[in-house]
């Protein structure tokens, strides 16, 4: 590593020097302004960061994957270096062969030495006709070989140039046992900060390629791009990444599309810390995902091929509604794979399962091969797991309803994308028609109908499938058959998104606070289907404001009156999940800190925010972080009233002091305002504004509450629960 890279990036970014830097002689005689010099220095710093980053993380260049060995030549001038690119791809560097063998092919197998008990790797991969073409002459050709029929490098012991007619080995190389090959890396989804940006889990397919499934973005950013760079957060010193069409035009809107983008020039994933959607004009981050430092992904050799929504797709469509109003399945064949998309009206603690029946002709779970798909709320990823059901019992690691990986097999299912909206979870995945696991994976026939089974049920603490109910709406009681090679097998009459959910629990009534001058605001859970969403009619993201220990109560205030708010929503911007400055606005959504341009100007702020000389909003009402947390799990669905639900919570605070907001309601304030979170949408609720004297401060309970809160504040107690 060069001396300039000897310090860590953090040291380089925080250490200052007083040594005067001499401008290089190449610049002598030129007129350079300080602003130009700063830009040059910033660019140099970025390039140096990329160089240092690569020096610390990237494999040596040129990178072709994991080196296996050189061909040993026995005849016909076989030469070449072989690399493992990924689990099923080999790269032959500088391959040479005279082309005179009468029936020669690339040939692999798992016998101790090359033998007739092997099979062909077709080259070129795409050919015309029934049989693969005979291997032609090559002189220092770089060749990519994909193992056929779902085979993986761990399934073979050697690669040979083999003549079938005379059963002769022209040249060979042996695969080291237990070789650790590079693999694509699945990352979290885009962090959701602005303009409706969201996605499913992003994948690093190779050193230059990102796969972004289910991308949503409203397209309203005036100067937004895919953006990569270095540092702890996205910043202005980034680099534009072309969109899926290779264009550097500002990003258009996306509505659930699957796209693939590639880093420009010689840039690789080893050179960057994050991928973001960034507005250059307003210097605003709409959302990002971090790049891990321990990547070991395939090299970028042009081997990555993936079907996205920007790639032409088959015109036929197949859809069956397996469980009425609860589960639909769509499918299509893609070469050696079957791609399936499940749509289920399930909750976050449920799974949907679909697969082949244990016996053809009737629905049987025992001996069945199914896929269990769900959203993992802990890891925040969509998952699809390969299961084998040996018998109808909980998995004990050997028998029962078990993920293949728990019983010594492997998960042969690949998650493509996932989404959750309007009560429907959709997960798209694909699986080989024929895998190499004869015991745990049933082959998927394409020449006939096959009996299928499906179910919806609860997840256990291991995020594995628990027993489902045995009602007709939760599993398949009748024999349902599908021919997976069929086209236009479409019997789905309605979208599950249009189904009204009438089975949810009864909502809690909205709480109201009137005649009170002092308020205490902290964070707490939303109360599932009974709480925030039922009260407001909009989705929540898991937390909400608790005001005076009540979940998003409606507050009534008087024009011209003064009110005090003690804020405990967090004061560390470096922890965005625990940073919720309080403010009052006319916006039912809030989240002013996420908004830019016209979107920000649509909100009028009444308290909790100041503006600097450039018009940037600065939150002023933030304090230590306090949260009502579940003692165990969320029990909102089983508890009929909020008071009992609050008994299942425990109040915890970090060190520090509450923030303070003093607000005198303007005389011209509108009748309806909202208390909100500055950094996130949809945490607060209504403030009803009335004329002076309308709210009856002097009667009954309100007078008592006001008097008690005043006394408590005089003796340093800002919350009633501090007395317990």
XYZ file of C-alpha atoms in Angstrom:
724
model
C 0.000 0.000 0.000
C 1.310 3.448 -0.874
C 2.212 5.881 1.947
C -0.693 8.117 0.993
C -3.055 5.270 1.940
C -1.294 4.333 5.172
C -3.858 6.011 7.435
C -7.447 4.891 7.765
C -10.156 6.892 6.031
C -11.431 8.187 9.383
C -7.955 9.454 10.293
C -7.566 11.030 6.913
C -10.888 12.805 7.241
C -10.329 14.184 10.740
C -6.611 15.023 10.849
C -5.676 18.593 9.941
C -2.279 19.851 8.862
C -0.751 23.289 9.164
C 1.977 22.611 6.618
C 1.738 24.941 3.636
C 1.259 22.994 0.402
C 3.283 24.053 -2.624
C 1.285 24.211 -5.859
C 2.864 21.833 -8.415
C 4.995 23.433 -11.089
C 2.558 22.360 -13.797
C 0.163 24.969 -12.404
C 2.705 27.770 -12.187
C 1.779 30.679 -14.369
C -1.907 29.764 -14.322
C -4.583 31.826 -12.614
C -6.463 29.512 -10.225
C -9.097 30.773 -7.844
C -9.378 29.336 -4.350
C -12.795 27.846 -5.191
C -11.260 26.070 -8.195
C -8.401 24.839 -6.046
C -10.869 23.518 -3.450
C -12.762 21.639 -6.162
C -9.518 20.157 -7.490
C -8.481 19.170 -3.983
C -11.891 17.609 -3.323
C -11.729 15.571 -6.522
C -8.208 14.495 -5.645
C -9.397 13.472 -2.188
C -12.198 11.415 -3.706
C -9.862 9.688 -6.142
C -7.386 9.042 -3.347
C -10.223 7.605 -1.254
C -11.168 5.283 -4.061
C -7.563 4.183 -4.501
C -7.132 3.596 -0.779
C -10.467 1.831 -0.579
C -9.490 -0.487 -3.387
C -6.118 -1.134 -1.812
C -7.795 -2.259 1.385
C -10.733 -4.220 0.014
C -10.445 -5.190 -3.623
C -8.807 -8.399 -4.858
C -5.676 -7.930 -6.954
C -6.170 -6.899 -10.563
C -6.848 -8.321 -13.039
C -9.496 -10.288 -11.159
C -11.044 -13.342 -12.803
C -12.382 -15.131 -9.721
C -10.899 -17.913 -7.587
C -7.899 -19.490 -9.346
C -8.304 -23.242 -9.869
C -5.236 -24.153 -11.932
C -3.737 -24.521 -15.409
C -4.775 -27.066 -17.986
C -2.422 -30.036 -18.183
C -1.873 -30.767 -21.881
C -1.908 -34.339 -23.197
C -2.676 -33.655 -26.848
C -3.683 -30.977 -29.362
C -1.920 -28.093 -27.570
C -4.395 -27.556 -24.729
C -3.552 -24.449 -22.669
C -5.388 -22.066 -20.345
C -5.814 -20.906 -16.787
C -9.108 -21.801 -15.106
C -10.956 -19.671 -12.551
C -14.156 -20.169 -10.561
C -16.272 -17.100 -11.326
C -19.275 -18.058 -9.209
C -21.075 -21.195 -8.056
C -21.867 -22.382 -11.575
C -19.503 -20.476 -13.891
C -15.915 -21.143 -14.959
C -13.597 -18.753 -16.769
C -10.804 -20.042 -19.007
C -8.141 -17.420 -19.589
C -6.134 -17.601 -22.830
C -7.542 -20.956 -23.968
C -5.669 -22.699 -26.767
C -6.637 -25.823 -28.766
C -5.738 -26.810 -32.341
C -9.307 -27.824 -33.198
C -8.438 -31.126 -34.892
C -10.152 -33.499 -32.462
C -13.132 -35.172 -34.212
C -15.591 -35.040 -31.308
C -14.127 -32.788 -28.606
C -16.035 -30.825 -25.965
C -15.537 -29.141 -22.634
C -16.376 -32.035 -20.300
C -16.931 -32.188 -16.527
C -17.715 -34.913 -14.017
C -17.205 -36.195 -10.502
C -15.296 -39.427 -11.053
C -11.719 -39.510 -9.694
C -10.316 -38.766 -13.175
C -11.852 -37.650 -16.485
C -13.900 -40.509 -17.911
C -16.915 -41.186 -20.134
C -19.077 -40.705 -17.032
C -19.240 -36.962 -17.511
C -21.280 -34.423 -19.429
C -20.789 -31.589 -21.872
C -20.532 -27.904 -21.055
C -21.908 -26.426 -24.274
C -19.724 -23.773 -25.878
C -20.794 -21.431 -27.193
C -23.642 -21.399 -24.712
C -26.210 -20.297 -27.280
C -26.216 -22.521 -30.331
C -28.603 -23.625 -33.073
C -29.725 -27.224 -33.291
C -30.343 -30.088 -30.895
C -26.762 -31.088 -30.075
C -23.995 -28.768 -28.821
C -21.371 -27.946 -31.469
C -17.978 -29.686 -31.514
C -15.219 -27.538 -29.995
C -13.435 -25.407 -32.613
C -9.835 -24.170 -32.698
C -8.845 -21.389 -30.286
C -5.710 -19.314 -29.844
C -5.530 -17.481 -26.501
C -9.324 -17.058 -26.293
C -11.026 -15.968 -23.072
C -14.012 -18.267 -22.520
C -16.907 -18.262 -20.047
C -18.399 -21.697 -19.294
C -21.726 -22.145 -17.491
C -22.407 -25.523 -15.954
C -25.679 -26.953 -17.335
C -28.735 -28.418 -15.602
C -28.248 -26.522 -12.371
C -24.884 -28.124 -11.669
C -22.485 -26.276 -9.384
C -18.734 -26.267 -9.151
C -18.929 -28.169 -5.883
C -20.695 -30.973 -7.808
C -17.721 -31.637 -10.117
C -14.126 -32.761 -9.597
C -12.505 -31.885 -12.913
C -12.749 -30.047 -16.229
C -11.424 -31.729 -19.343
C -11.200 -31.217 -23.088
C -12.571 -34.641 -23.974
C -13.071 -36.563 -27.202
C -16.268 -38.608 -26.918
C -15.687 -40.749 -29.981
C -12.323 -42.109 -28.862
C -12.791 -41.525 -25.077
C -9.526 -39.567 -24.927
C -8.573 -36.816 -22.479
C -6.787 -34.021 -24.402
C -6.219 -31.871 -21.297
C -7.469 -31.578 -17.735
C -7.564 -29.541 -14.563
C -8.797 -30.706 -11.153
C -11.121 -28.704 -8.901
C -9.666 -28.294 -5.387
C -12.024 -29.906 -2.870
C -13.983 -27.426 -0.789
C -13.073 -24.463 -2.990
C -14.760 -21.274 -1.753
C -16.138 -19.588 -4.855
C -17.263 -15.940 -5.083
C -21.009 -15.465 -4.658
C -23.465 -12.629 -5.299
C -24.242 -10.673 -2.140
C -27.762 -9.711 -1.046
C -28.004 -6.280 0.603
C -30.918 -4.611 2.408
C -33.456 -2.546 0.531
C -32.967 1.156 -0.164
C -33.374 3.249 2.977
C -36.621 5.174 2.529
C -35.993 8.885 2.951
C -37.802 10.854 0.261
C -39.860 10.794 -2.938
C -41.349 7.398 -2.258
C -38.029 5.658 -2.900
C -38.130 2.013 -1.935
C -37.116 -1.361 -3.288
C -36.773 -4.975 -2.364
C -33.407 -6.396 -1.316
C -30.668 -5.170 -3.628
C -28.129 -7.707 -4.909
C -24.490 -7.223 -5.887
C -24.367 -9.670 -8.792
C -20.723 -9.097 -9.630
C -18.010 -6.512 -9.081
C -19.793 -3.932 -11.253
C -23.458 -4.921 -11.362
C -26.337 -4.127 -9.016
C -29.741 -5.762 -9.335
C -32.499 -3.551 -7.887
C -35.858 -5.337 -7.787
C -39.224 -3.738 -7.192
C -37.878 -0.195 -7.490
C -40.323 2.587 -6.633
C -39.500 6.293 -7.060
C -41.894 9.129 -7.875
C -39.551 10.746 -10.417
C -40.189 14.191 -8.939
C -36.575 14.938 -8.054
C -35.388 17.600 -10.510
C -31.815 16.354 -10.810
C -31.696 12.834 -9.321
C -29.302 10.035 -10.285
C -27.997 6.733 -9.090
C -24.967 7.887 -7.106
C -21.993 6.106 -5.510
C -19.105 7.243 -3.377
C -17.213 7.034 -0.120
C -17.886 8.134 3.426
C -20.277 7.361 6.231
C -23.230 8.981 4.389
C -24.017 9.895 0.763
C -22.521 13.277 -0.061
C -21.784 15.658 -2.901
C -18.463 13.978 -3.723
C -20.109 11.091 -5.512
C -20.158 9.710 -9.031
C -23.163 9.311 -11.310
C -24.084 5.767 -12.326
C -25.939 5.255 -15.631
C -29.498 3.993 -15.352
C -30.647 0.602 -16.644
C -30.589 1.942 -20.217
C -27.020 3.226 -19.896
C -28.198 6.838 -19.811
C -27.028 9.648 -17.528
C -30.281 11.574 -17.863
C -32.047 12.450 -14.566
C -33.979 9.481 -13.246
C -37.531 8.897 -14.392
C -40.226 7.496 -12.108
C -40.296 3.771 -11.337
C -43.357 1.779 -10.309
C -42.163 -1.582 -9.018
C -39.688 -2.301 -11.830
C -36.734 -4.692 -11.656
C -33.597 -3.096 -13.065
C -29.906 -3.771 -13.396
C -27.279 -1.018 -13.325
C -23.528 -1.177 -13.832
C -20.783 1.002 -12.387
C -19.042 3.192 -14.963
C -15.476 2.899 -16.212
C -13.093 0.889 -14.055
C -15.090 1.507 -10.868
C -16.065 -1.600 -8.880
C -18.088 -2.284 -5.751
C -14.820 -2.615 -3.854
C -14.194 1.099 -4.440
C -17.387 2.456 -2.871
C -19.163 2.635 0.483
C -22.749 3.233 -0.650
C -25.213 3.328 -3.517
C -27.804 6.101 -3.329
C -30.435 8.005 -5.251
C -29.141 11.565 -4.969
C -30.435 14.939 -6.122
C -27.413 16.877 -7.366
C -29.174 20.253 -7.575
C -30.483 20.211 -3.988
C -27.728 17.992 -2.540
C -30.330 15.694 -1.032
C -30.235 11.978 -0.361
C -33.499 10.243 -1.293
C -32.300 6.896 0.035
C -29.265 4.630 0.051
C -27.838 1.236 0.854
C -24.403 0.575 2.323
C -21.839 -1.682 0.633
C -20.273 -4.160 3.087
C -16.515 -4.182 3.447
C -16.276 -7.975 3.365
C -17.556 -8.488 -0.172
C -16.401 -11.529 -2.109
C -18.517 -11.276 -5.247
C -17.886 -12.649 -8.749
C -15.676 -10.646 -11.088
C -17.342 -8.622 -13.829
C -16.517 -10.624 -16.945
C -19.793 -10.144 -18.795
C -21.220 -13.381 -17.392
C -24.097 -11.720 -15.529
C -27.406 -12.221 -17.267
C -30.717 -11.491 -15.581
C -34.248 -10.883 -16.788
C -35.522 -7.499 -15.613
C -38.618 -5.530 -16.415
C -36.553 -3.546 -18.914
C -35.867 -6.801 -20.780
C -38.536 -8.163 -23.172
C -40.625 -10.779 -21.360
C -42.951 -13.528 -22.632
C -46.349 -12.252 -23.634
C -48.267 -15.092 -21.980
C -49.515 -14.924 -18.414
C -50.484 -17.652 -15.969
C -52.350 -17.055 -12.719
C -54.338 -19.289 -10.360
C -56.125 -18.288 -7.168
C -55.226 -21.208 -4.900
C -56.853 -19.962 -1.676
C -59.947 -17.794 -2.292
C -59.235 -14.108 -1.613
C -55.984 -15.074 0.144
C -53.368 -16.613 -2.165
C -52.650 -16.313 -5.878
C -49.752 -17.820 -7.809
C -48.325 -16.624 -11.133
C -45.624 -18.499 -13.031
C -43.589 -18.750 -16.197
C -40.828 -20.991 -17.496
C -37.429 -19.360 -17.985
C -35.152 -21.929 -19.576
C -34.080 -24.394 -16.900
C -35.879 -22.393 -14.223
C -39.468 -22.002 -13.124
C -40.197 -18.479 -11.895
C -43.098 -18.135 -9.471
C -44.669 -15.097 -7.865
C -46.876 -15.565 -4.817
C -49.421 -12.948 -3.763
C -50.830 -13.443 -0.281
C -53.042 -11.492 2.087
C -50.863 -12.283 5.088
C -49.612 -10.412 8.118
C -45.962 -9.834 8.996
C -45.941 -12.848 11.304
C -47.298 -15.224 8.664
C -45.906 -17.222 5.761
C -47.350 -18.461 2.495
C -46.311 -21.904 1.243
C -46.601 -23.360 -2.260
C -45.197 -26.472 -3.877
C -45.659 -30.016 -5.130
C -47.916 -32.428 -3.286
C -46.319 -35.438 -1.635
C -48.321 -37.702 -3.950
C -49.882 -36.982 -7.308
C -53.665 -37.106 -7.399
C -54.462 -35.640 -3.996
C -53.188 -32.903 -1.648
C -50.687 -34.459 0.755
C -48.240 -32.541 2.917
C -46.143 -35.537 3.971
C -43.223 -36.069 1.544
C -44.023 -32.784 -0.202
C -41.527 -30.280 -1.594
C -42.650 -26.698 -0.958
C -41.354 -23.152 -0.791
C -42.166 -21.085 2.301
C -42.145 -17.348 1.532
C -42.440 -14.455 3.975
C -41.103 -11.081 5.050
C -38.425 -11.350 7.747
C -39.144 -8.422 10.077
C -35.858 -8.899 11.936
C -33.542 -8.839 8.918
C -35.912 -6.624 6.887
C -35.675 -8.900 3.858
C -38.062 -10.996 1.801
C -37.268 -14.686 2.049
C -38.224 -17.839 0.155
C -37.006 -21.059 1.754
C -36.853 -24.557 0.261
C -38.709 -27.004 2.574
C -39.081 -30.775 2.671
C -41.958 -32.110 4.774
C -41.096 -35.613 5.947
C -44.050 -35.730 8.339
C -46.538 -33.400 9.996
C -44.517 -32.337 13.016
C -42.375 -29.414 14.037
C -38.866 -29.619 12.605
C -36.386 -31.176 15.050
C -33.396 -30.812 12.752
C -33.918 -34.222 11.184
C -37.615 -34.749 10.548
C -40.791 -32.723 10.330
C -41.636 -29.533 8.452
C -38.029 -28.536 7.827
C -36.090 -26.040 5.740
C -33.739 -28.043 3.533
C -30.746 -26.281 5.067
C -31.643 -27.566 8.560
C -31.511 -31.193 7.438
C -28.186 -31.059 5.602
C -29.448 -30.089 2.164
C -29.434 -26.671 0.505
C -31.871 -23.921 -0.337
C -32.330 -24.163 -4.108
C -34.708 -21.203 -4.226
C -33.531 -17.791 -5.428
C -35.475 -14.719 -4.289
C -35.944 -12.278 -7.162
C -38.045 -9.564 -5.526
C -40.642 -8.830 -2.880
C -43.136 -6.160 -1.909
C -45.727 -5.372 0.764
C -48.577 -2.952 0.250
C -52.297 -2.691 1.010
C -52.230 -5.835 3.096
C -50.728 -7.989 0.315
C -47.248 -9.537 0.380
C -45.824 -10.521 -3.013
C -42.627 -12.533 -3.369
C -41.108 -13.591 -6.671
C -38.623 -16.454 -6.714
C -37.225 -19.059 -9.082
C -36.053 -22.651 -8.811
C -34.422 -25.120 -11.157
C -36.794 -27.592 -12.730
C -34.330 -30.338 -11.873
C -31.941 -29.969 -8.923
C -29.261 -32.364 -7.757
C -31.050 -33.355 -4.544
C -33.023 -36.490 -5.255
C -34.303 -36.902 -1.683
C -35.423 -33.415 -0.721
C -36.294 -31.790 -4.070
C -38.933 -33.169 -6.407
C -38.378 -32.505 -10.125
C -40.913 -30.127 -11.642
C -42.460 -31.798 -14.709
C -43.212 -29.723 -17.781
C -44.920 -32.407 -19.888
C -48.002 -32.968 -17.732
C -50.142 -31.691 -14.900
C -48.932 -32.135 -11.331
C -50.789 -31.864 -8.008
C -49.862 -28.843 -5.912
C -50.485 -27.790 -2.321
C -50.541 -24.397 -0.621
C -51.091 -22.977 2.843
C -50.937 -19.809 4.943
C -49.851 -20.029 8.564
C -47.886 -18.443 11.428
C -44.103 -18.134 11.743
C -42.397 -19.285 14.913
C -39.561 -17.549 16.747
C -36.993 -19.110 14.370
C -38.851 -17.591 11.425
C -39.856 -21.093 10.360
C -43.284 -22.413 9.388
C -45.625 -23.379 12.194
C -48.770 -25.458 11.743
C -51.531 -23.727 9.812
C -55.242 -23.881 10.481
C -57.167 -26.628 8.715
C -59.851 -24.468 7.174
C -60.513 -24.199 3.461
C -59.218 -20.622 3.533
C -55.844 -21.577 5.032
C -54.799 -24.638 3.009
C -55.758 -26.650 -0.084
C -58.256 -29.388 0.884
C -58.876 -30.456 -2.725
C -56.654 -31.738 -5.516
C -55.427 -28.799 -7.627
C -53.282 -29.539 -10.666
C -51.095 -27.243 -12.745
C -49.175 -27.776 -15.973
C -46.252 -25.420 -15.493
C -45.487 -25.350 -19.210
C -48.979 -24.041 -19.979
C -49.548 -20.647 -21.506
C -52.432 -18.297 -20.725
C -53.661 -20.458 -17.844
C -55.271 -17.441 -16.215
C -58.259 -17.927 -13.938
C -57.581 -15.080 -11.462
C -60.649 -12.872 -11.740
C -59.693 -10.118 -9.305
C -56.564 -8.679 -7.754
C -55.955 -9.452 -4.090
C -55.232 -5.747 -3.672
C -58.951 -5.110 -4.231
C -60.069 -7.504 -1.490
C -61.364 -5.714 1.598
C -59.974 -6.938 4.882
C -62.952 -7.592 7.133
C -61.221 -9.943 9.527
C -59.084 -7.404 11.359
C -59.471 -6.640 15.070
C -61.724 -3.841 16.273
C -59.840 -0.503 16.350
C -59.232 1.305 19.618
C -61.165 4.576 19.908
C -59.147 7.725 19.314
C -57.999 9.518 22.481
C -58.433 13.275 22.989
C -56.686 15.828 25.209
C -58.391 19.133 25.965
C -57.731 21.860 28.512
C -54.103 20.902 29.130
C -51.175 23.330 28.773
C -48.236 20.955 29.286
C -47.495 17.985 27.078
C -44.938 15.220 27.196
C -44.041 13.566 23.842
C -42.093 10.307 23.501
C -41.976 7.380 21.085
C -43.866 4.073 21.207
C -45.307 1.245 19.090
C -48.235 1.900 16.791
C -50.627 -0.698 18.216
C -50.919 -2.888 15.127
C -54.242 -2.823 13.282
C -56.053 -1.372 16.292
C -53.860 1.709 16.639
C -52.195 4.222 14.358
C -53.451 2.936 10.997
C -57.011 2.452 12.268
C -57.041 5.975 13.721
C -55.389 7.844 10.844
C -56.255 5.705 7.833
C -52.651 5.686 6.617
C -49.929 3.026 7.023
C -47.430 3.340 9.844
C -43.777 2.373 9.888
C -43.838 0.842 13.347
C -43.530 3.759 15.784
C -45.588 6.837 16.619
C -45.774 9.737 19.053
C -47.130 9.086 22.535
C -48.373 12.354 24.039
C -49.045 12.341 27.785
C -48.705 8.550 27.616
C -51.452 8.215 24.971
C -51.005 6.881 21.427
C -51.394 9.819 18.974
C -54.204 11.600 20.843
C -56.044 14.497 19.244
C -54.975 17.670 21.038
C -57.154 20.754 21.345
C -55.449 24.150 21.771
C -56.709 27.734 21.891
C -55.599 30.608 19.718
C -53.454 33.053 21.656
C -52.768 30.559 24.481
C -49.295 29.345 25.471
C -48.334 25.655 25.625
C -45.241 23.743 26.733
C -43.970 20.511 25.193
C -41.302 18.259 26.717
C -39.789 16.225 23.896
C -38.098 12.838 24.244
C -37.754 11.658 20.655
C -33.950 11.524 20.385
C -31.333 14.143 19.618
C -28.597 12.275 17.719
C -28.899 12.696 13.920
C -26.308 9.949 13.493
C -28.943 7.451 14.663
C -31.850 8.203 12.308
C -34.014 5.384 13.714
C -33.860 7.101 17.120
C -33.892 10.732 15.989
C -37.379 12.264 15.926
C -37.440 16.043 16.438
C -40.945 17.293 17.256
C -42.584 20.059 15.261
C -46.021 21.471 14.474
C -47.170 21.940 10.906
C -50.200 22.014 8.640
C -49.003 18.776 7.000
C -50.855 15.524 7.809
C -47.706 13.652 6.735
C -44.847 15.552 8.377
C -41.247 14.595 7.657
C -40.163 18.096 6.645
C -36.510 17.067 6.871
C -37.075 14.657 3.977
C -38.703 17.231 1.742
C -36.986 19.465 -0.800
C -38.045 22.165 -3.206
C -41.753 22.498 -3.886
C -42.572 19.536 -1.656
C -41.021 21.303 1.346
C -42.659 24.617 0.514
C -46.087 22.963 0.625
C -45.762 22.739 4.412
C -46.227 25.667 6.744
C -44.414 25.297 10.055
C -45.890 26.740 13.268
C -43.373 25.551 15.892
C -40.272 23.436 16.371
C -38.322 24.535 13.274
C -36.110 27.497 12.439
C -34.744 28.438 9.026
C -31.171 29.488 8.295
C -30.160 32.283 5.917
C -30.294 29.856 2.980
C -33.806 28.773 3.836
C -32.820 25.353 5.188
C -35.094 23.951 7.904
C -33.375 23.315 11.251
C -35.280 21.343 13.929
C -35.191 22.903 17.407
C -37.315 20.572 19.562
C -35.297 17.454 20.302
C -34.191 15.782 23.518
C -33.074 12.454 24.896
C -34.639 9.303 23.430
C -37.423 7.609 25.409
C -39.589 4.823 24.099
C -42.466 2.640 25.190
C -41.185 -0.851 24.306
C -42.890 -4.227 24.229
C -42.065 -6.335 27.262
C -42.219 -9.406 25.016
C -44.060 -9.298 21.682
C -46.760 -7.045 20.253
C -50.061 -8.172 21.761
C -52.242 -5.458 20.246
C -54.299 -7.941 18.205
C -55.505 -9.743 21.342
C -56.155 -6.723 23.594
C -59.418 -4.811 23.235
C -58.422 -1.493 24.828
C -55.403 0.763 24.802
C -55.098 0.953 28.587
C -54.530 -2.812 28.908
C -52.212 -2.721 25.895
C -50.069 -0.056 27.559
C -49.692 -2.486 30.455
C -47.739 -4.768 28.102
C -45.212 -1.989 27.463
C -42.260 -0.728 29.473
C -40.934 2.838 29.373
C -37.168 3.204 28.801
C -35.045 6.343 28.481
C -31.500 7.092 27.438
C -29.369 9.440 29.500
C -29.900 13.146 29.002
C -32.576 15.789 29.326
C -35.892 16.270 27.512
C -36.094 18.902 24.797
C -38.376 21.868 25.359
C -40.766 23.662 23.025
C -42.746 26.735 24.067
C -45.559 27.593 21.667
C -48.035 30.438 21.623
C -50.782 29.567 19.157
C -51.081 32.314 16.520
C -54.387 34.115 16.340
C -54.635 33.292 12.631
C -53.799 29.594 12.993
C -56.079 27.315 10.935
C -58.597 25.043 12.643
C -56.487 21.926 12.028
C -52.745 21.434 12.539
C -50.588 18.382 13.192
C -47.761 17.450 15.540
C -45.198 15.471 13.565
C -41.655 14.105 13.349
C -39.206 16.277 11.443
C -37.203 13.364 10.007
C -39.898 10.760 9.253
C -43.388 10.668 7.811
C -46.563 9.678 9.649
C -45.686 9.626 13.359
C -48.155 12.178 14.688
C -51.767 13.273 14.504
C -54.193 16.163 14.850
C -54.151 19.426 16.759
C -57.589 21.013 16.797
C -57.313 24.802 17.080
C -60.235 26.708 18.641
C -60.894 30.255 19.767
C -59.974 31.416 23.258
C -62.418 30.166 25.875
C -63.886 27.404 23.713
C -61.778 24.672 25.319
C -63.142 24.378 28.859
C -59.964 24.627 30.888
C -61.799 25.387 34.127
C -63.981 22.336 34.471
C -63.582 18.996 36.198
C -60.817 16.712 35.117
C -59.103 19.233 32.871
C -58.596 21.665 35.733
C -57.210 18.904 37.923
C -54.829 17.691 35.197
C -53.605 21.212 34.565
C -53.048 21.876 38.259
C -51.255 18.565 38.799
C -49.003 19.014 35.784
C -48.123 22.539 36.967
C -47.184 21.317 40.456
C -45.143 18.447 39.030
C -43.215 20.795 36.759
C -42.344 23.022 39.742
C -40.763 20.080 41.575
C -38.927 18.781 38.510
C -41.266 15.950 37.480
C -42.266 16.102 33.834
C -44.042 12.736 33.653
C -46.596 11.089 35.895
C -44.815 7.739 35.476
C -41.756 9.209 37.233
C -43.696 8.801 40.482
C -43.932 4.992 40.091
